[in-house]
GROMACS .gro file of N, CA and C in nm:
model
  369
    1MET      N    1  -0.615   1.751   0.775
    1MET     CA    2  -0.508   1.600   0.742
    1MET      C    3  -0.443   1.642   0.886
    2SER      N    4  -0.374   1.511   0.943
    2SER     CA    5  -0.286   1.513   1.069
    2SER      C    6  -0.190   1.427   1.024
    3ILE      N    7  -0.056   1.460   1.129
    3ILE     CA    8   0.078   1.342   1.120
    3ILE      C    9  -0.038   1.299   1.251
    4LEU      N   10   0.026   1.137   1.268
    4LEU     CA   11   0.036   1.109   1.376
    4LEU      C   12   0.145   1.033   1.460
    5ILE      N   13   0.215   1.083   1.562
    5ILE     CA   14   0.339   1.016   1.662
    5ILE      C   15   0.301   0.921   1.727
    6TYR      N   16   0.396   0.844   1.732
    6TYR     CA   17   0.409   0.753   1.840
    6TYR      C   18   0.561   0.786   1.850
    7GLU      N   19   0.561   0.818   2.036
    7GLU     CA   20   0.753   0.803   2.045
    7GLU      C   21   0.719   0.824   2.208
    8PRO      N   22   0.718   0.680   2.300
    8PRO     CA   23   0.753   0.703   2.435
    8PRO      C   24   0.840   0.741   2.493
    9ASP      N   25   0.947   0.811   2.446
    9ASP     CA   26   1.064   0.925   2.495
    9ASP      C   27   0.970   1.056   2.474
   10PRO      N   28   0.942   1.135   2.560
   10PRO     CA   29   0.891   1.249   2.566
   10PRO      C   30   0.969   1.356   2.506
   11LEU      N   31   1.121   1.373   2.531
   11LEU     CA   32   1.216   1.434   2.457
   11LEU      C   33   1.225   1.404   2.320
   12VAL      N   34   1.254   1.291   2.267
   12VAL     CA   35   1.234   1.254   2.170
   12VAL      C   36   1.127   1.288   2.098
   13CYS      N   37   1.002   1.250   2.183
   13CYS     CA   38   0.848   1.320   2.085
   13CYS      C   39   0.854   1.449   2.068
   14SER      N   40   0.889   1.550   2.143
   14SER     CA   41   0.870   1.679   2.151
   14SER      C   42   0.974   1.708   1.987
   15ASP      N   43   1.106   1.651   2.009
   15ASP     CA   44   1.162   1.669   1.927
   15ASP      C   45   1.128   1.649   1.750
   16ILE      N   46   1.057   1.548   1.726
   16ILE     CA   47   0.954   1.516   1.638
   16ILE      C   48   0.906   1.587   1.625
   17ASN      N   49   0.798   1.631   1.697
   17ASN     CA   50   0.669   1.718   1.759
   17ASN      C   51   0.724   1.840   1.678
   18GLU      N   52   0.841   1.894   1.692
   18GLU     CA   53   0.891   2.041   1.672
   18GLU      C   54   0.937   2.007   1.514
   19THR      N   55   0.998   1.891   1.466
   19THR     CA   56   1.040   1.911   1.326
   19THR      C   57   0.971   1.889   1.244
   20LEU      N   58   0.818   1.803   1.250
   20LEU     CA   59   0.731   1.772   1.162
   20LEU      C   60   0.643   1.947   1.207
   21SER      N   61   0.653   1.945   1.296
   21SER     CA   62   0.587   2.085   1.301
   21SER      C   63   0.590   2.200   1.171
   22ALA      N   64   0.746   2.212   1.198
   22ALA     CA   65   0.798   2.323   1.146
   22ALA      C   66   0.774   2.276   0.955
   23ALA      N   67   0.829   2.193   0.937
   23ALA     CA   68   0.822   2.103   0.783
   23ALA      C   69   0.681   2.142   0.761
   24PHE      N   70   0.590   2.112   0.822
   24PHE     CA   71   0.428   2.067   0.752
   24PHE      C   72   0.354   2.167   0.892
   25PRO      N   73   0.331   2.280   0.845
   25PRO     CA   74   0.279   2.362   0.905
   25PRO      C   75   0.131   2.359   0.924
   26GLN      N   76   0.071   2.310   0.766
   26GLN     CA   77  -0.082   2.303   0.763
   26GLN      C   78  -0.098   2.197   0.825
   27LEU      N   79  -0.048   2.088   0.841
   27LEU     CA   80  -0.090   1.969   0.933
   27LEU      C   81  -0.082   1.968   1.124
   28ARG      N   82  -0.190   1.940   1.092
   28ARG     CA   83  -0.208   1.900   1.291
   28ARG      C   84  -0.133   1.759   1.293
   29ILE      N   85  -0.069   1.780   1.443
   29ILE     CA   86   0.002   1.658   1.521
   29ILE      C   87  -0.099   1.618   1.601
   30GLU      N   88  -0.066   1.487   1.595
   30GLU     CA   89  -0.134   1.425   1.711
   30GLU      C   90  -0.011   1.337   1.797
   31VAL      N   91   0.005   1.322   1.900
   31VAL     CA   92   0.089   1.232   1.983
   31VAL      C   93   0.016   1.127   2.023
   32LEU      N   94   0.030   1.025   1.976
   32LEU     CA   95  -0.096   0.862   2.127
   32LEU      C   96   0.058   0.853   2.251
   33GLU      N   97   0.011   0.846   2.328
   33GLU     CA   98   0.014   0.823   2.472
   33GLU      C   99   0.107   0.639   2.421
   34SER      N  100  -0.006   0.595   2.377
   34SER     CA  101   0.069   0.474   2.423
   34SER      C  102   0.017   0.410   2.259
   35PHE      N  103   0.079   0.284   2.211
   35PHE     CA  104   0.067   0.206   2.067
   35PHE      C  105  -0.083   0.200   2.055
   36ASP      N  106  -0.136   0.226   2.009
   36ASP     CA  107  -0.280   0.186   1.983
   36ASP      C  108  -0.344   0.151   1.854
   37LEU      N  109  -0.331   0.071   1.782
   37LEU     CA  110  -0.356   0.025   1.613
   37LEU      C  111  -0.482   0.112   1.606
   38SER      N  112  -0.580   0.048   1.688
   38SER     CA  113  -0.735   0.166   1.687
   38SER      C  114  -0.752   0.290   1.644
   39ALA      N  115  -0.615   0.381   1.737
   39ALA     CA  116  -0.638   0.450   1.692
   39ALA      C  117  -0.598   0.559   1.553
   40LEU      N  118  -0.545   0.509   1.473
   40LEU     CA  119  -0.488   0.480   1.320
   40LEU      C  120  -0.612   0.439   1.282
   41VAL      N  121  -0.681   0.294   1.258
   41VAL     CA  122  -0.753   0.284   1.228
   41VAL      C  123  -0.906   0.372   1.233
   42ASP      N  124  -0.917   0.451   1.331
   42ASP     CA  125  -1.006   0.541   1.375
   42ASP      C  126  -1.021   0.626   1.298
   43ASN      N  127  -0.916   0.685   1.259
   43ASN     CA  128  -0.870   0.814   1.188
   43ASN      C  129  -0.792   0.800   1.049
   44ILE      N  130  -0.859   0.689   0.963
   44ILE     CA  131  -0.807   0.639   0.872
   44ILE      C  132  -0.763   0.732   0.752
   45THR      N  133  -0.864   0.781   0.712
   45THR     CA  134  -0.923   0.865   0.630
   45THR      C  135  -0.818   1.018   0.657
   46ALA      N  136  -0.823   1.052   0.806
   46ALA     CA  137  -0.772   1.185   0.838
   46ALA      C  138  -0.595   1.204   0.840
   47ILE      N  139  -0.542   1.074   0.849
   47ILE     CA  140  -0.412   1.078   0.879
   47ILE      C  141  -0.347   1.108   0.743
   48LYS      N  142  -0.253   1.201   0.713
   48LYS     CA  143  -0.143   1.226   0.617
   48LYS      C  144  -0.032   1.129   0.592
   49PHE      N  145   0.019   1.107   0.720
   49PHE     CA  146   0.099   0.973   0.757
   49PHE      C  147   0.118   0.993   0.894
   50ALA      N  148   0.203   0.842   0.941
   50ALA     CA  149   0.220   0.832   1.085
   50ALA      C  150   0.372   0.790   1.094
   51VAL      N  151   0.398   0.824   1.220
   51VAL     CA  152   0.539   0.858   1.259
   51VAL      C  153   0.566   0.721   1.432
   52LEU      N  154   0.612   0.656   1.369
   52LEU     CA  155   0.553   0.535   1.477
   52LEU      C  156   0.740   0.487   1.539
   53SER      N  157   0.734   0.462   1.649
   53SER     CA  158   0.911   0.425   1.748
   53SER      C  159   0.797   0.311   1.805
   54LEU      N  160   0.892   0.153   1.732
   54LEU     CA  161   0.841   0.080   1.753
   54LEU      C  162   0.956  -0.049   1.843
   55ARG      N  163   0.927  -0.135   1.916
   55ARG     CA  164   1.008  -0.252   1.929
   55ARG      C  165   1.029  -0.360   1.811
   56ARG      N  166   1.109  -0.435   1.801
   56ARG     CA  167   1.127  -0.509   1.687
   56ARG      C  168   0.990  -0.633   1.713
   57ALA      N  169   0.928  -0.638   1.881
   57ALA     CA  170   0.848  -0.711   1.880
   57ALA      C  171   0.664  -0.684   1.845
   58GLN      N  172   0.692  -0.546   1.855
   58GLN     CA  173   0.548  -0.458   1.822
   58GLN      C  174   0.548  -0.465   1.667
   59LEU      N  175   0.664  -0.513   1.592
   59LEU     CA  176   0.669  -0.443   1.449
   59LEU      C  177   0.619  -0.591   1.461
   60TYR      N  178   0.686  -0.693   1.460
   60TYR     CA  179   0.628  -0.804   1.387
   60TYR      C  180   0.483  -0.863   1.420
   61GLN      N  181   0.477  -0.840   1.535
   61GLN     CA  182   0.324  -0.864   1.600
   61GLN      C  183   0.207  -0.763   1.530
   62HIS      N  184   0.272  -0.706   1.475
   62HIS     CA  185   0.143  -0.542   1.426
   62HIS      C  186   0.159  -0.551   1.263
   63LEU      N  187   0.256  -0.641   1.200
   63LEU     CA  188   0.284  -0.590   1.029
   63LEU      C  189   0.171  -0.628   0.998
   64PRO      N  190   0.146  -0.713   1.019
   64PRO     CA  191  -0.032  -0.771   0.879
   64PRO      C  192  -0.098  -0.625   0.897
   65GLU      N  193  -0.134  -0.547   1.005
   65GLU     CA  194  -0.244  -0.441   1.058
   65GLU      C  195  -0.160  -0.309   0.958
   66LEU      N  196  -0.047  -0.251   0.973
   66LEU     CA  197   0.035  -0.223   0.958
   66LEU      C  198   0.076  -0.193   0.782
   67SER      N  199   0.103  -0.288   0.751
   67SER     CA  200   0.062  -0.342   0.589
   67SER      C  201  -0.053  -0.296   0.509
   68ASN      N  202  -0.158  -0.306   0.587
   68ASN     CA  203  -0.296  -0.264   0.540
   68ASN      C  204  -0.332  -0.118   0.532
   69LEU      N  205  -0.248  -0.089   0.659
   69LEU     CA  206  -0.287   0.088   0.672
   69LEU      C  207  -0.206   0.163   0.580
   70GLN      N  208  -0.133   0.092   0.536
   70GLN     CA  209   0.017   0.150   0.456
   70GLN      C  210  -0.077   0.216   0.296
   71GLU      N  211  -0.171   0.104   0.288
   71GLU     CA  212  -0.296   0.151   0.172
   71GLU      C  213  -0.329   0.265   0.180
   72TRP      N  214  -0.314   0.322   0.314
   72TRP     CA  215  -0.417   0.464   0.349
   72TRP      C  216  -0.330   0.573   0.331
   73PHE      N  217  -0.208   0.574   0.415
   73PHE     CA  218  -0.137   0.644   0.424
   73PHE      C  219   0.021   0.602   0.471
   74PRO      N  220   0.139   0.672   0.423
   74PRO     CA  221   0.278   0.582   0.457
   74PRO      C  222   0.289   0.646   0.629
   75ILE      N  223   0.380   0.497   0.675
   75ILE     CA  224   0.420   0.480   0.774
   75ILE      C  225   0.581   0.475   0.772
   76ILE      N  226   0.645   0.581   0.877
   76ILE     CA  227   0.749   0.586   0.906
   76ILE      C  228   0.773   0.523   1.021
   77CYS      N  229   0.883   0.409   1.048
   77CYS     CA  230   0.931   0.323   1.174
   77CYS      C  231   1.014   0.351   1.210
   78ILE      N  232   1.064   0.391   1.363
   78ILE     CA  233   1.174   0.472   1.453
   78ILE      C  234   1.162   0.309   1.513
   79MET      N  235   1.353   0.250   1.470
   79MET     CA  236   1.351   0.166   1.543
   79MET      C  237   1.487   0.126   1.604
   80ASN      N  238   1.519   0.078   1.667
   80ASN     CA  239   1.660   0.035   1.763
   80ASN      C  240   1.788   0.039   1.621
   81ASP      N  241   1.741  -0.106   1.552
   81ASP     CA  242   1.784  -0.144   1.407
   81ASP      C  243   1.658  -0.139   1.317
   82THR      N  244   1.726  -0.179   1.153
   82THR     CA  245   1.680  -0.196   1.034
   82THR      C  246   1.616  -0.385   1.081
   83PRO      N  247   1.481  -0.366   1.068
   83PRO     CA  248   1.475  -0.480   1.035
   83PRO      C  249   1.522  -0.591   0.889
   84ARG      N  250   1.539  -0.714   0.925
   84ARG     CA  251   1.625  -0.730   0.786
   84ARG      C  252   1.537  -0.863   0.737
   85LEU      N  253   1.411  -0.876   0.743
   85LEU     CA  254   1.351  -0.970   0.671
   85LEU      C  255   1.357  -0.913   0.577
   86ALA      N  256   1.278  -1.048   0.438
   86ALA     CA  257   1.312  -1.013   0.300
   86ALA      C  258   1.134  -0.911   0.335
   87LYS      N  259   1.086  -0.981   0.344
   87LYS     CA  260   0.900  -0.880   0.322
   87LYS      C  261   0.845  -0.831   0.413
   88VAL      N  262   0.972  -0.817   0.516
   88VAL     CA  263   0.904  -0.699   0.633
   88VAL      C  264   0.941  -0.516   0.554
   89GLY      N  265   0.794  -0.481   0.604
   89GLY     CA  266   0.843  -0.329   0.538
   89GLY      C  267   0.864  -0.329   0.369
   90GLU      N  268   0.788  -0.367   0.343
   90GLU     CA  269   0.781  -0.334   0.131
   90GLU      C  270   0.812  -0.202   0.101
   91ARG      N  271   0.711  -0.130   0.203
   91ARG     CA  272   0.640  -0.008   0.196
   91ARG      C  273   0.683   0.072   0.292
   92LEU      N  274   0.705  -0.006   0.413
   92LEU     CA  275   0.705   0.064   0.557
   92LEU      C  276   0.893   0.139   0.490
   93LYS      N  277   0.868   0.277   0.581
   93LYS     CA  278   0.983   0.342   0.567
   93LYS      C  279   1.063   0.316   0.717
   94PHE      N  280   1.163   0.324   0.726
   94PHE     CA  281   1.267   0.316   0.828
   94PHE      C  282   1.368   0.405   0.861
   95ILE      N  283   1.337   0.404   1.028
   95ILE     CA  284   1.481   0.508   1.029
   95ILE      C  285   1.540   0.425   1.188
   96ALA      N  286   1.687   0.464   1.181
   96ALA     CA  287   1.699   0.339   1.288
   96ALA      C  288   1.751   0.470   1.401
   97ARG      N  289   1.791   0.430   1.510
   97ARG     CA  290   1.802   0.529   1.598
   97ARG      C  291   1.925   0.518   1.594
   98PRO      N  292   2.054   0.600   1.672
   98PRO     CA  293   2.010   0.779   1.650
   98PRO      C  294   1.973   0.840   1.549
   99PHE      N  295   1.896   0.942   1.554
   99PHE     CA  296   1.845   0.973   1.391
   99PHE      C  297   1.847   1.162   1.442
  100SER      N  298   1.845   1.199   1.329
  100SER     CA  299   1.912   1.350   1.299
  100SER      C  300   1.738   1.384   1.230
  101SER      N  301   1.685   1.582   1.284
  101SER     CA  302   1.610   1.570   1.213
  101SER      C  303   1.587   1.546   1.036
  102SER      N  304   1.693   1.583   1.026
  102SER     CA  305   1.744   1.536   0.866
  102SER      C  306   1.674   1.437   0.878
  103ASN      N  307   1.738   1.313   0.885
  103ASN     CA  308   1.683   1.205   0.854
  103ASN      C  309   1.565   1.145   0.845
  104LEU      N  310   1.470   1.204   0.993
  104LEU     CA  311   1.339   1.191   0.980
  104LEU      C  312   1.277   1.248   0.861
  105LEU      N  313   1.340   1.382   0.834
  105LEU     CA  314   1.271   1.473   0.694
  105LEU      C  315   1.279   1.336   0.592
  106ALA      N  316   1.399   1.291   0.592
  106ALA     CA  317   1.435   1.289   0.427
  106ALA      C  318   1.298   1.129   0.459
  107ALA      N  319   1.317   1.066   0.552
  107ALA     CA  320   1.219   0.918   0.527
  107ALA      C  321   1.051   0.977   0.505
  108VAL      N  322   1.060   1.105   0.575
  108VAL     CA  323   0.920   1.130   0.546
  108VAL      C  324   0.849   1.184   0.381
  109ASN      N  325   0.947   1.230   0.366
  109ASN     CA  326   0.994   1.287   0.194
  109ASN      C  327   0.990   1.170   0.128
  110ALA      N  328   1.031   1.049   0.186
  110ALA     CA  329   1.066   0.962   0.072
  110ALA      C  330   0.916   0.829   0.102
  111ALA      N  331   0.840   0.874   0.177
  111ALA     CA  332   0.721   0.798   0.191
  111ALA      C  333   0.600   0.892   0.095
  112LEU      N  334   0.611   0.991   0.149
  112LEU     CA  335   0.518   1.056   0.096
  112LEU      C  336   0.558   1.044  -0.051
  113SER      N  337   0.661   1.056  -0.168
  113SER     CA  338   0.666   1.090  -0.260
  113SER      C  339   0.676   0.880  -0.347
  114ASP      N  340   0.628   0.794  -0.221
  114ASP     CA  341   0.639   0.675  -0.259
  114ASP      C  342   0.518   0.642  -0.361
  115PRO      N  343   0.520   0.638  -0.487
  115PRO     CA  344   0.385   0.604  -0.619
  115PRO      C  345   0.325   0.453  -0.574
  116ARG      N  346   0.351   0.415  -0.478
  116ARG     CA  347   0.343   0.241  -0.484
  116ARG      C  348   0.175   0.292  -0.371
  117LEU      N  349   0.167   0.426  -0.292
  117LEU     CA  350   0.103   0.488  -0.206
  117LEU      C  351   0.021   0.534  -0.239
  118CYS      N  352  -0.123   0.470  -0.302
  118CYS     CA  353  -0.256   0.514  -0.362
  118CYS      C  354  -0.360   0.524  -0.287
  119ARG      N  355  -0.361   0.629  -0.222
  119ARG     CA  356  -0.482   0.632  -0.104
  119ARG      C  357  -0.647   0.617  -0.162
  120PRO      N  358  -0.704   0.479  -0.148
  120PRO     CA  359  -0.853   0.468  -0.167
  120PRO      C  360  -0.938   0.605  -0.147
  121GLU      N  361  -0.994   0.617  -0.270
  121GLU     CA  362  -1.102   0.670  -0.285
  121GLU      C  363  -1.213   0.653  -0.185
  122MET      N  364  -1.299   0.747  -0.092
  122MET     CA  365  -1.384   0.718  -0.022
  122MET      C  366  -1.507   0.721  -0.107
  123PRO      N  367  -1.628   0.657  -0.102
  123PRO     CA  368  -1.757   0.630  -0.141
  123PRO      C  369  -1.850   0.787  -0.110
   0.00000   0.00000   0.00000
């Protein structure tokens, strides 16, 4: 199982990687160079959770796909501000910039413990 990270800022990405590596040493960390939904879909059964730094336009553009992926693994979105639309992110977890390692881990743990997430069984 792996943790998938997308964060365009190399310093912030390094901090996220360090925090998650320390908290989840049993999981492999994969860092995306660019936001690519196919990377998430192609590895759908191997991802434990994803941490994605998104702009508001990216979130809204890909919300249906992200919602569908949420059926397979938790997604934590890092944004400049939390979206305010009612249906946005019913199950997506959000953290706003600036954030701390403890904020990140709290969001990850909340996402992992969400009872609405039920990973479908593979045939």
